Coordinates of C-alpha atoms in Angstrom, one line a residue:
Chain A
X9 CA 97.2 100.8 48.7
X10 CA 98.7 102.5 52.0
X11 CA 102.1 103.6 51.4
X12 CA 104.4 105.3 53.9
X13 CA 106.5 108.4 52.7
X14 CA 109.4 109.9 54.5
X15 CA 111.4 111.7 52.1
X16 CA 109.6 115.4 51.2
X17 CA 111.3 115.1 47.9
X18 CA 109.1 112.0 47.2
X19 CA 107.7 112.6 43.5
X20 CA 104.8 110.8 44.3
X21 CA 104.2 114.1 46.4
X22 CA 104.6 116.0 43.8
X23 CA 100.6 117.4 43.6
X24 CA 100.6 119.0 46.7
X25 CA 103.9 120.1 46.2
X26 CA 104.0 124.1 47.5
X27 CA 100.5 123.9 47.5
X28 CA 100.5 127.0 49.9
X29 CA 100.8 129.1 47.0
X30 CA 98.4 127.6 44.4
X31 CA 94.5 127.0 43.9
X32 CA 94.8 125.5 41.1
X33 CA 97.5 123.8 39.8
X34 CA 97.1 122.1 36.0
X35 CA 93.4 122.0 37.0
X36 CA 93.7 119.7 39.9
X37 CA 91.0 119.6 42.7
X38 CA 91.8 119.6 46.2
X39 CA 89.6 117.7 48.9
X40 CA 90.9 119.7 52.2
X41 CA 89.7 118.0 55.5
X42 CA 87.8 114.8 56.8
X43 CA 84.4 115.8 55.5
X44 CA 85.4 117.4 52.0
X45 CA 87.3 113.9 51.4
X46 CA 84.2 111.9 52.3
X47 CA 82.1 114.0 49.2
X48 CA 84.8 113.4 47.1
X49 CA 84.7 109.6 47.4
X50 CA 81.8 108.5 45.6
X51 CA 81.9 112.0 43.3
X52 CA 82.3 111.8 39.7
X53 CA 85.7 113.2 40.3
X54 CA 88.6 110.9 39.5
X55 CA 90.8 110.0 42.7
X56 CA 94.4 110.6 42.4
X57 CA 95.6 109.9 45.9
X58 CA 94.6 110.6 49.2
X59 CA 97.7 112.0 51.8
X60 CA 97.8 112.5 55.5
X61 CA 98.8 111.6 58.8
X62 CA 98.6 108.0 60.0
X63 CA 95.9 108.7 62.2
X64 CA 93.5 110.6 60.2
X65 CA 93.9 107.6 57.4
X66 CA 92.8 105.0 59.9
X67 CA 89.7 106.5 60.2
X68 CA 89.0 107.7 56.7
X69 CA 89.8 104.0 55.9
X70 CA 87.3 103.2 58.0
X71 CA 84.5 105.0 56.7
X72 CA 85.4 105.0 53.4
X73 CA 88.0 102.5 52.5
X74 CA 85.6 100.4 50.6
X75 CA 84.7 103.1 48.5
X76 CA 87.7 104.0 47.0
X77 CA 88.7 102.7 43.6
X78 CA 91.3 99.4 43.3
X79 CA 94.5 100.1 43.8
X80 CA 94.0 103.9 45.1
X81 CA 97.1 105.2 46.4
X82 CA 97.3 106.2 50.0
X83 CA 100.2 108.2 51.3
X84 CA 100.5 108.3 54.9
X85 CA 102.9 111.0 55.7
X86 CA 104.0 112.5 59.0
X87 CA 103.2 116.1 60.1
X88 CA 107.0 117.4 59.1
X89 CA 106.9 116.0 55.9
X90 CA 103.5 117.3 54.7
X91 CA 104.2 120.6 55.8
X92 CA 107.6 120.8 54.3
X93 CA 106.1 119.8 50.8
X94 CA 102.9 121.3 51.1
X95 CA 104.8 124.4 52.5
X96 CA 102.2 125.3 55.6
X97 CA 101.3 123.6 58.4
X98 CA 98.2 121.6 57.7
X99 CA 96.6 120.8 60.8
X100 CA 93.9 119.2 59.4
X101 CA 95.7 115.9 58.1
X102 CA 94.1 114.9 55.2
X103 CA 93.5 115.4 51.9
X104 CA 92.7 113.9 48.9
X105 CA 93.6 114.9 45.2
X106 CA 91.4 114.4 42.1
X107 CA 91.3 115.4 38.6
X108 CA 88.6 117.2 36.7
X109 CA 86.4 114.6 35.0
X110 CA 84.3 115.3 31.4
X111 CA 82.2 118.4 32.2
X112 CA 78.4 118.1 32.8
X113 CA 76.3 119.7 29.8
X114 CA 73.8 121.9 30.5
X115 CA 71.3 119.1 29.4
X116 CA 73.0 117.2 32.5
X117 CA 71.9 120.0 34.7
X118 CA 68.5 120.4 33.7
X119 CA 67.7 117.1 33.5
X120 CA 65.3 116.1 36.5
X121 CA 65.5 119.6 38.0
X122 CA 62.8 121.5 39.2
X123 CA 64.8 124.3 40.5
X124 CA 68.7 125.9 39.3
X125 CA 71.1 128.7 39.8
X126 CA 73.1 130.8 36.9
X127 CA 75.5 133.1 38.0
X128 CA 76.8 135.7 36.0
X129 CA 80.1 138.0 36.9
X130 CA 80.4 136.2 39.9
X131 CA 84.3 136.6 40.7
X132 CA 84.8 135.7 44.0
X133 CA 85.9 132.0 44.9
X134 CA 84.2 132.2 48.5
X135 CA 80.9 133.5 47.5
X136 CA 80.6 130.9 44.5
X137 CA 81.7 127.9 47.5
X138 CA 79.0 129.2 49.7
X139 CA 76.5 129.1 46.7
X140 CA 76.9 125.5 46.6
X141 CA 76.7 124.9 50.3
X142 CA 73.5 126.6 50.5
X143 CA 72.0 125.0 46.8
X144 CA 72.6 121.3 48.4
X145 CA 71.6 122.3 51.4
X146 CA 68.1 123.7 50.3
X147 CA 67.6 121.9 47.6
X148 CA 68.8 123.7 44.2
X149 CA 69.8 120.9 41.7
X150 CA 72.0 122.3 39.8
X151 CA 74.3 125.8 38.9
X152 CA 74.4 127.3 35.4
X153 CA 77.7 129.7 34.7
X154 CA 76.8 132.2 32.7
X155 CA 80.1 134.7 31.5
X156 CA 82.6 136.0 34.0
X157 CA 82.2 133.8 36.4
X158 CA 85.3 132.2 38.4
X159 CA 86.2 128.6 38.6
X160 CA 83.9 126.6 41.4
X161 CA 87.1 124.4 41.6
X162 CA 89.5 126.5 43.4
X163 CA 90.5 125.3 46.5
X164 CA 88.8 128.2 48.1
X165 CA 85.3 127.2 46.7
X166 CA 86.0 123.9 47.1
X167 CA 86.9 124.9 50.9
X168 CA 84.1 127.1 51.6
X169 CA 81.4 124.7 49.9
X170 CA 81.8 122.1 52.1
X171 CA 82.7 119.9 49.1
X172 CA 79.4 120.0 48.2
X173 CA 80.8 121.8 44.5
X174 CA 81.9 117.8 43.4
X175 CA 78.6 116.9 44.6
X176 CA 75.5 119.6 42.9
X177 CA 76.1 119.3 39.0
X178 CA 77.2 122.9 37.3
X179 CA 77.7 123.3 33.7
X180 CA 78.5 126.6 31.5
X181 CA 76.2 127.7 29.2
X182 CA 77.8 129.1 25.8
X183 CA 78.8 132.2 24.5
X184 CA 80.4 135.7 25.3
X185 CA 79.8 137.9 28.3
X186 CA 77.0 140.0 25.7
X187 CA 75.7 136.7 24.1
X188 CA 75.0 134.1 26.5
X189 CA 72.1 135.3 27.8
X190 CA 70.5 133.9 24.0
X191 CA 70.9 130.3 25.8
X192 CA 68.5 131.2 28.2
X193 CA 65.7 131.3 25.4
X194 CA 66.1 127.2 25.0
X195 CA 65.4 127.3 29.2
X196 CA 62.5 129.1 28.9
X197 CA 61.1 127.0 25.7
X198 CA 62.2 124.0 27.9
X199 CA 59.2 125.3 30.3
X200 CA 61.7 127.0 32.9
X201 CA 60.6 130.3 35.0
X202 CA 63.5 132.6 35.0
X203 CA 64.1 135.1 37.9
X204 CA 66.7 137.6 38.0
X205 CA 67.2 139.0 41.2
X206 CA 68.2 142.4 41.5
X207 CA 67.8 145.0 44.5
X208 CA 66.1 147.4 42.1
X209 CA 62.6 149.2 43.8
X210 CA 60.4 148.3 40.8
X211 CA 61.2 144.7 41.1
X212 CA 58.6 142.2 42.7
X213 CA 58.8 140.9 46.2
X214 CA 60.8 137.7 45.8
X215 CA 57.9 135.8 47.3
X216 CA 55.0 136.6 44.5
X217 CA 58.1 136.3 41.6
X218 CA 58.2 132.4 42.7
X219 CA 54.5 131.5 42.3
X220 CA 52.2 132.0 39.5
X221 CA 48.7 134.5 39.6
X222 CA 47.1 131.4 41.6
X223 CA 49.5 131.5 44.0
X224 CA 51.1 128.4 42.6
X225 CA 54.8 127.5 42.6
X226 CA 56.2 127.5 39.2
X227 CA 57.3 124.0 37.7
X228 CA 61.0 125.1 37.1
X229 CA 62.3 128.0 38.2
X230 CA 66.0 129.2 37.6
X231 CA 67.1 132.1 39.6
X232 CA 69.6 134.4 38.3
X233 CA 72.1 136.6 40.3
X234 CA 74.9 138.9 39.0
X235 CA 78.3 140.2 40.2
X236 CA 79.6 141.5 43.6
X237 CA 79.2 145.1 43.4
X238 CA 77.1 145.2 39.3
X239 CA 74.8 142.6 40.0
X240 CA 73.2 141.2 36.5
X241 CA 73.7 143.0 33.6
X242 CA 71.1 144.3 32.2
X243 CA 71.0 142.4 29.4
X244 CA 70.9 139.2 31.4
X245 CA 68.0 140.5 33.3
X246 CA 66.0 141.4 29.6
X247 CA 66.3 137.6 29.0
X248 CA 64.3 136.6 32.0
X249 CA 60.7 136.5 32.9
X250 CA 60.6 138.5 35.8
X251 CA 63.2 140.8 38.6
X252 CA 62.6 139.9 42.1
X253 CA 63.6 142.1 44.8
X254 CA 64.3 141.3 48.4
X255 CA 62.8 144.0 50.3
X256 CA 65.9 146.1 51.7
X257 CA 65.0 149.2 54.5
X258 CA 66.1 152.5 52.9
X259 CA 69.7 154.0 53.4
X260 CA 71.3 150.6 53.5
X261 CA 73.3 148.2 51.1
X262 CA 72.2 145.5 49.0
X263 CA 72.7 142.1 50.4
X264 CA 76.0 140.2 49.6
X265 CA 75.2 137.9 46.8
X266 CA 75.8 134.5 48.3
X267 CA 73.2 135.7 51.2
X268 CA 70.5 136.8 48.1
X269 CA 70.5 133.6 46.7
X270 CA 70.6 131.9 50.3
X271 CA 67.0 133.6 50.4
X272 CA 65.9 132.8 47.0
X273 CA 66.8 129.0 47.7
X274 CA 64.7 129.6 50.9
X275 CA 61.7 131.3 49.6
X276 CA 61.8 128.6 46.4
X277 CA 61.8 125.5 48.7
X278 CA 58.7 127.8 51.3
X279 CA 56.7 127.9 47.8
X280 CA 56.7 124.0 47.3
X281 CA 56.0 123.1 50.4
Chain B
X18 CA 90.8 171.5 62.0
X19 CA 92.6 169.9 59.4
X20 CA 96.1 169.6 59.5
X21 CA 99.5 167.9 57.5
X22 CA 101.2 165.7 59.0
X23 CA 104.5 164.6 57.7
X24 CA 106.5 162.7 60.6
X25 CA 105.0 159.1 61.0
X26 CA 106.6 159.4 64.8
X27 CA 104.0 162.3 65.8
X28 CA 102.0 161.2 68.6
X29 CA 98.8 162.3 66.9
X30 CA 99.0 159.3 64.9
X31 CA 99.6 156.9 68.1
X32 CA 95.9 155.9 67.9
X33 CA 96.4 153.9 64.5
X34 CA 99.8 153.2 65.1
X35 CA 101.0 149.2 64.3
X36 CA 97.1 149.2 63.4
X37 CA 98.5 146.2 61.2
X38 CA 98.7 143.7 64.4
X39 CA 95.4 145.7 66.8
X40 CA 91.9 144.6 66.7
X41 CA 90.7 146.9 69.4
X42 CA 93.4 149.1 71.0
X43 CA 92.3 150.5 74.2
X44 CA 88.8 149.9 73.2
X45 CA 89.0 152.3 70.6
X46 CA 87.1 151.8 67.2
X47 CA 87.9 152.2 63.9
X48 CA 85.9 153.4 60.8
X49 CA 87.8 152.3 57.4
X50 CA 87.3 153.7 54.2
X51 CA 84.5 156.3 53.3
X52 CA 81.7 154.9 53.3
X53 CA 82.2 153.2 56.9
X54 CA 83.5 156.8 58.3
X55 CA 79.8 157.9 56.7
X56 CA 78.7 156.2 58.9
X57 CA 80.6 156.9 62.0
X58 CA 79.4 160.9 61.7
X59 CA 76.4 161.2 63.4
X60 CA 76.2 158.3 65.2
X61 CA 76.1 158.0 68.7
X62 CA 80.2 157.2 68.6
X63 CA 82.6 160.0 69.8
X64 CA 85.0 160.8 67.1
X65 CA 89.2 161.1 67.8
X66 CA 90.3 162.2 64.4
X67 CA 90.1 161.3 61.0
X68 CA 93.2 160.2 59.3
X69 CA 93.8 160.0 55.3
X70 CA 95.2 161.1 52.1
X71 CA 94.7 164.2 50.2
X72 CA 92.0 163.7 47.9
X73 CA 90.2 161.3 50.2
X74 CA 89.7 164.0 53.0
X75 CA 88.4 166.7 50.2
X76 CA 85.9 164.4 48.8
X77 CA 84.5 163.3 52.6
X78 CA 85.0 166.6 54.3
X79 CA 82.8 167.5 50.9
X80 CA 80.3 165.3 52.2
X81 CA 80.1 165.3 55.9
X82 CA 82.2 168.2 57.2
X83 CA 79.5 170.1 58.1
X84 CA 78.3 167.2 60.2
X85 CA 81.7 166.2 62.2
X86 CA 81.9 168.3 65.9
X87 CA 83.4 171.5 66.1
X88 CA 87.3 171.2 66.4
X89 CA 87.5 168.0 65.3
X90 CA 90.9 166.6 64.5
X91 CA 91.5 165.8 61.1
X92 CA 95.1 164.7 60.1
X93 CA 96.1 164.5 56.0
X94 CA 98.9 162.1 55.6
X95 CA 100.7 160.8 52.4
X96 CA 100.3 157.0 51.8
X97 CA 104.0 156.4 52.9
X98 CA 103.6 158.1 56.4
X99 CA 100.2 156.0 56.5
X100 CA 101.9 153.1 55.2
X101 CA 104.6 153.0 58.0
X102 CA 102.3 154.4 60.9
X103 CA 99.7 151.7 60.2
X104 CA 101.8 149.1 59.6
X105 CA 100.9 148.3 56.2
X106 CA 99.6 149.8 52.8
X107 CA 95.9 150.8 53.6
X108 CA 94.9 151.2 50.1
X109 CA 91.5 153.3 51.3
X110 CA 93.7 155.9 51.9
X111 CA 90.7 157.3 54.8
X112 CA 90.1 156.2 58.7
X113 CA 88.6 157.2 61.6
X114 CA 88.8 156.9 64.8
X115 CA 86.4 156.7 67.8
X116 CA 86.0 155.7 71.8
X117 CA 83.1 153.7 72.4
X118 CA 80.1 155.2 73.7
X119 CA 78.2 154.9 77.1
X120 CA 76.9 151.0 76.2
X121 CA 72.9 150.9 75.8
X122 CA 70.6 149.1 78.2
X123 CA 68.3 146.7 76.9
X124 CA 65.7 148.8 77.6
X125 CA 67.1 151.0 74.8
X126 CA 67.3 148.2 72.4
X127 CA 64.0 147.4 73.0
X128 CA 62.1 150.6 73.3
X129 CA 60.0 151.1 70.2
X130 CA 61.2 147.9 68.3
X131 CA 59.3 145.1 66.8
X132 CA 62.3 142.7 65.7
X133 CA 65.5 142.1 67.2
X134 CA 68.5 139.6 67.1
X135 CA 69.6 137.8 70.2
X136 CA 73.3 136.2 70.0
X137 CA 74.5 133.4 72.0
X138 CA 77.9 132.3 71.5
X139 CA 78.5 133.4 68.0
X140 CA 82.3 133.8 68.6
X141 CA 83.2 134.7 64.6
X142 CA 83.7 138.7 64.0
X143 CA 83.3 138.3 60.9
X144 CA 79.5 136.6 61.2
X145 CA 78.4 139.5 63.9
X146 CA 79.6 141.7 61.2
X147 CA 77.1 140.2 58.9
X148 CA 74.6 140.2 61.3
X149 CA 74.3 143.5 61.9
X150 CA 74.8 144.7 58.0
X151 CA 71.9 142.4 57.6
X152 CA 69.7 143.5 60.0
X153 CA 70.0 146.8 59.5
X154 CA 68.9 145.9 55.6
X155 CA 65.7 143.7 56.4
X156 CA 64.4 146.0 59.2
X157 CA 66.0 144.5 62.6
X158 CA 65.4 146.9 65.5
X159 CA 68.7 146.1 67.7
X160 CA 70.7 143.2 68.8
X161 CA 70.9 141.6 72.5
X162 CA 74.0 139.4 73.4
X163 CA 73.6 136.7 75.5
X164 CA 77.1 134.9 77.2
X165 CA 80.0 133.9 75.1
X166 CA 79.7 135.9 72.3
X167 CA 82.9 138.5 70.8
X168 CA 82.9 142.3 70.6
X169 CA 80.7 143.6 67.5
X170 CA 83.2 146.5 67.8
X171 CA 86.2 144.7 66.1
X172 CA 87.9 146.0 63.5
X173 CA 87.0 143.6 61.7
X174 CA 83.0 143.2 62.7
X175 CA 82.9 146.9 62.2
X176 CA 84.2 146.5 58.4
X177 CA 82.0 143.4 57.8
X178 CA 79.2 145.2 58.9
X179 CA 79.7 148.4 56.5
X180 CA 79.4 150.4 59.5
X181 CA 75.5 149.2 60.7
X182 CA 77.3 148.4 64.0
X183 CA 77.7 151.9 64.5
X184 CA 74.0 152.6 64.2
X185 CA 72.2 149.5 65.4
X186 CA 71.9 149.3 69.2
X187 CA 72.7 146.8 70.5
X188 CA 73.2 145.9 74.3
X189 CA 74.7 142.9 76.5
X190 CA 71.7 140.9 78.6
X191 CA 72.8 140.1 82.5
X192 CA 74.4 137.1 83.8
X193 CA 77.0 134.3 82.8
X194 CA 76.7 131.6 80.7
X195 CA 74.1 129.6 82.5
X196 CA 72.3 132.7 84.0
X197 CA 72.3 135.2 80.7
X198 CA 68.8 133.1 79.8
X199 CA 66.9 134.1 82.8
X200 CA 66.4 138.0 81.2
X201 CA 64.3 136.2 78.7
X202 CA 61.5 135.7 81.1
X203 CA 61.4 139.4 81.0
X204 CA 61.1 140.1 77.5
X205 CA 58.4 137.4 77.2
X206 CA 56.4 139.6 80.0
X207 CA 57.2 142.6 77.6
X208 CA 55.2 140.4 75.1
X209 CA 58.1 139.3 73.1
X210 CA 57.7 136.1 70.9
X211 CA 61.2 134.3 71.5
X212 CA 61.6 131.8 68.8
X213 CA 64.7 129.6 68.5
X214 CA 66.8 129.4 65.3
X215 CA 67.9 125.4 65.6
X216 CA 68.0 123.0 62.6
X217 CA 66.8 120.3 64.5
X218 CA 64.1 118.1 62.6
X219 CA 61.3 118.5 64.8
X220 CA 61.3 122.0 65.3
X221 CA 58.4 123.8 63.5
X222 CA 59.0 125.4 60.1
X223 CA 60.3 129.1 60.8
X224 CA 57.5 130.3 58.4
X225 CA 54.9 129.2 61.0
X226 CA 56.7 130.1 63.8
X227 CA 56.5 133.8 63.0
X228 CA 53.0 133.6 63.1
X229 CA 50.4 132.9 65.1
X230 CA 47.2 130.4 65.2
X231 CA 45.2 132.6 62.6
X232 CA 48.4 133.2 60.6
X233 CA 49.1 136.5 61.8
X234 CA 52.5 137.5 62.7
X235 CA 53.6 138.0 66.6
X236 CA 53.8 141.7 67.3
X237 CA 57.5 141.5 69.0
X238 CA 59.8 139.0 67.5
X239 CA 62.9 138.3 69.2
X240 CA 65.4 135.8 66.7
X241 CA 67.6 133.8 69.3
X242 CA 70.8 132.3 67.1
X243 CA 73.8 130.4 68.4
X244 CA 77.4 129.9 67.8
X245 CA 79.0 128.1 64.8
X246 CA 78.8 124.8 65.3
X247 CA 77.2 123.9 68.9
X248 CA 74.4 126.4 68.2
X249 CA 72.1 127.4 70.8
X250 CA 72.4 125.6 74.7
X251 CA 69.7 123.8 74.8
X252 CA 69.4 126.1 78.1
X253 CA 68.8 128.8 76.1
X254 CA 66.0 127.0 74.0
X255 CA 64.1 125.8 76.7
X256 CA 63.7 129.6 77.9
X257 CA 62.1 130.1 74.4
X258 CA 58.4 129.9 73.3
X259 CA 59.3 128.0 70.0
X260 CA 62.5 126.3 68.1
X261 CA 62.1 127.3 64.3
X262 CA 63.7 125.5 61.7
X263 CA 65.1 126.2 58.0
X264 CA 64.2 122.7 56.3
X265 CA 67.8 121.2 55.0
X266 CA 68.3 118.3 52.0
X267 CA 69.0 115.1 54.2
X268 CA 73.2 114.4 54.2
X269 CA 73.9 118.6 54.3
X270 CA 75.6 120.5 57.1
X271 CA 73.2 123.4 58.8
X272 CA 73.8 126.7 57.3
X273 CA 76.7 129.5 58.8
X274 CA 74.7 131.7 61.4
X275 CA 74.7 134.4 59.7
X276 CA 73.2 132.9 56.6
X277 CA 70.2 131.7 59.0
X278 CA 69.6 134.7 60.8
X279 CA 69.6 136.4 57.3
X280 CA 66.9 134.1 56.3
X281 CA 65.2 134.8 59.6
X282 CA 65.4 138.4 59.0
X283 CA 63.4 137.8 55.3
X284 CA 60.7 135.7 57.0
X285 CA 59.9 138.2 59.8
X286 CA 60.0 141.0 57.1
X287 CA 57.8 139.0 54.8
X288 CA 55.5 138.2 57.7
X289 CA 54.6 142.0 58.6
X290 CA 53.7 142.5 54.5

């Protein structure tokens, strides 16, 4: 239902309202862009409305019109406008609103998987977005939040994961930021291998952590990274199987963390091959 | 020679003055916060002066003053002349300042090494930053930049890259756009395996292309990469002996450059094991 708004103080608006200065707002997710609105539509995220210019609607209509639910509302609004409520220029014309649906369970995530992430102290929204984009994008089926971990929902993940975070299932596995790691004891009994990385020396090459003493990949693996800066605690890493390193040359810094796992989802999809 | 200064007009400052709105004054470079400026002492960078607060010249004069050149200007400032000299609050209180060096050749790059990176069109500071931070942790030898690609000696490359830009060479191959891929012939006579970075579908798994027939890896590896988006010219493939792939989940975008090459970086490092 295409509807044309002129007047910024338009309630209907009212979502993307300032939006400059919020990530967040009452828990709302924000589709920014052509392609993050196409992953939205067809997500299990419930549509509020979709807003832009009148050009960039004609052809999200067109690829995606019949997608959308009955009765969605459309706002087409002109450049002035949606910068004046939003309160920046948006030069990319389009976005769509949606509301958080019913969490996944952790039994969601695991079912059908052969192969998750869990983060834990993860606190940066960018690193978390590129997480997802490089899980769909090699093949991770799901993300496990362990404590301390910041929302995948901010516009900045949202952004910077290609929408691909209201695409890969994620669920947070219960308790404190000392007792969590006890929920990794039902993975394990559940037939999961659980890697921590970790740039430690006495860890094992990433690539023999991933396969068995035959050489074989392991059925399930879930790899586990830690924090900017702390990396896993070391009470996450007592909970797992095994610490996996990724060979670093002497003198120089650990990897950033969204680059780690980036490897791991590499090396994990090289062993089933 | 360390010395107060207290009037945010002296001149001695001018080379961080309105740092705020410069990327690369004059050419200069600039080394932020201490364990960057670690980095800039002993490299093959001429310093200017370091600049900083109290406490944060004691502790790195602690460390490295016996390493900086005789006479060497260093200029203690409180954060509010900083502050106003800079342009805005630089929280890591420590800087410092160099010209750039006599550039290498390529023959300096390649002398002696076994892996480097070659760059074409990667136009993101903030990715040849990562580059070189991770290629400096997974054992690349230098960097070679083909046509279109920005200065690794940005401010902000230079911070991205904790510093490795400093001590990585790295050197500019001859010619323009459609010319730069000509030098390749001579690095294949050098006995340099060139292998494409492209996530086209048909191009061989990058596992295998490291290696050879009987699954050993190539002596010299040279990693070509291309800009966001477009990638490599398909120019610059065809002057290659191989495109390698990282196999992507069907309906996913390819991965940021830099997250590529990093995985590159892994497989040539696990390859030489």
């Amino acid at each position: 239902m295409r509807t044309l708004i002129d007047d910024p103080a338009d309630a209907r608006l009212d979502d993307i309202r300032d939006l400059k200065h919020s990530d967040s707002r009452g828990g709302l997710v924000y589709a920014e862009g052509p392609l993050i609105c196409g992953r939205l539509v067809g997500s299990r995220f419930p549509l509020r409305c979709v807003i832009g210019f009148g050009g960039r609607l004609d052809s999200f209509l067109a690829d995606y019109g019949a997608e959308l639910p009955e009765g969605a509302p459309v706002y087409e609004v002109s450049r002035a406008v949606l910068a004046e409520v939003a309160g920046y220029d948006m030069h990319r014309g389009l976005l769509a609103v949606a509301d958080r649906p019913e969490p996944h369970t952790v039994a969601d995530v695991l079912g059908g998987a052969r192969t998750v992430l869990i983060l834990e102290g993860v606190g940066d929204h960018e690193n978390i977005g590129s997480m997802f984009r490089n899980a769909a994008g090699m093949g991770v089926d799901g993300v496990l939040f362990g404590a301390g971990t910041a929302d995948p929902l901010y516009r900045r993940s949202v952004r910077v994961s290609m929408g691909h975070v209201l695409r890969t299932p994620f669920a947070h596995l219960d308790g404190t930021a000392t007792t969590w790691q006890r929920s990794l004891d039902q993975l394990r009994e559940a037939g999961w291998r659980l890697v921590s990385l970790t740039p430690a020396d006495n860890a094992e090459h990433l690539a023999d952590a991933l396969v068995d003493d035959a050489g074989q990949p392991w059925e399930k693996v879930a790899l586990l990274v830690g924090g900017e800066g702390p990396g896993l605690t070391e009470h996450a890493m007592r909970a797992t199987d095994i610490r996996a390193r990724i060979p670093m040359a002497p003198g120089t810094d650990s990897l950033n963390v969204a680059t780690s796992a980036a490897i791991a989802f590499y090396e994990r999809q090289r062993s089933l091959r």
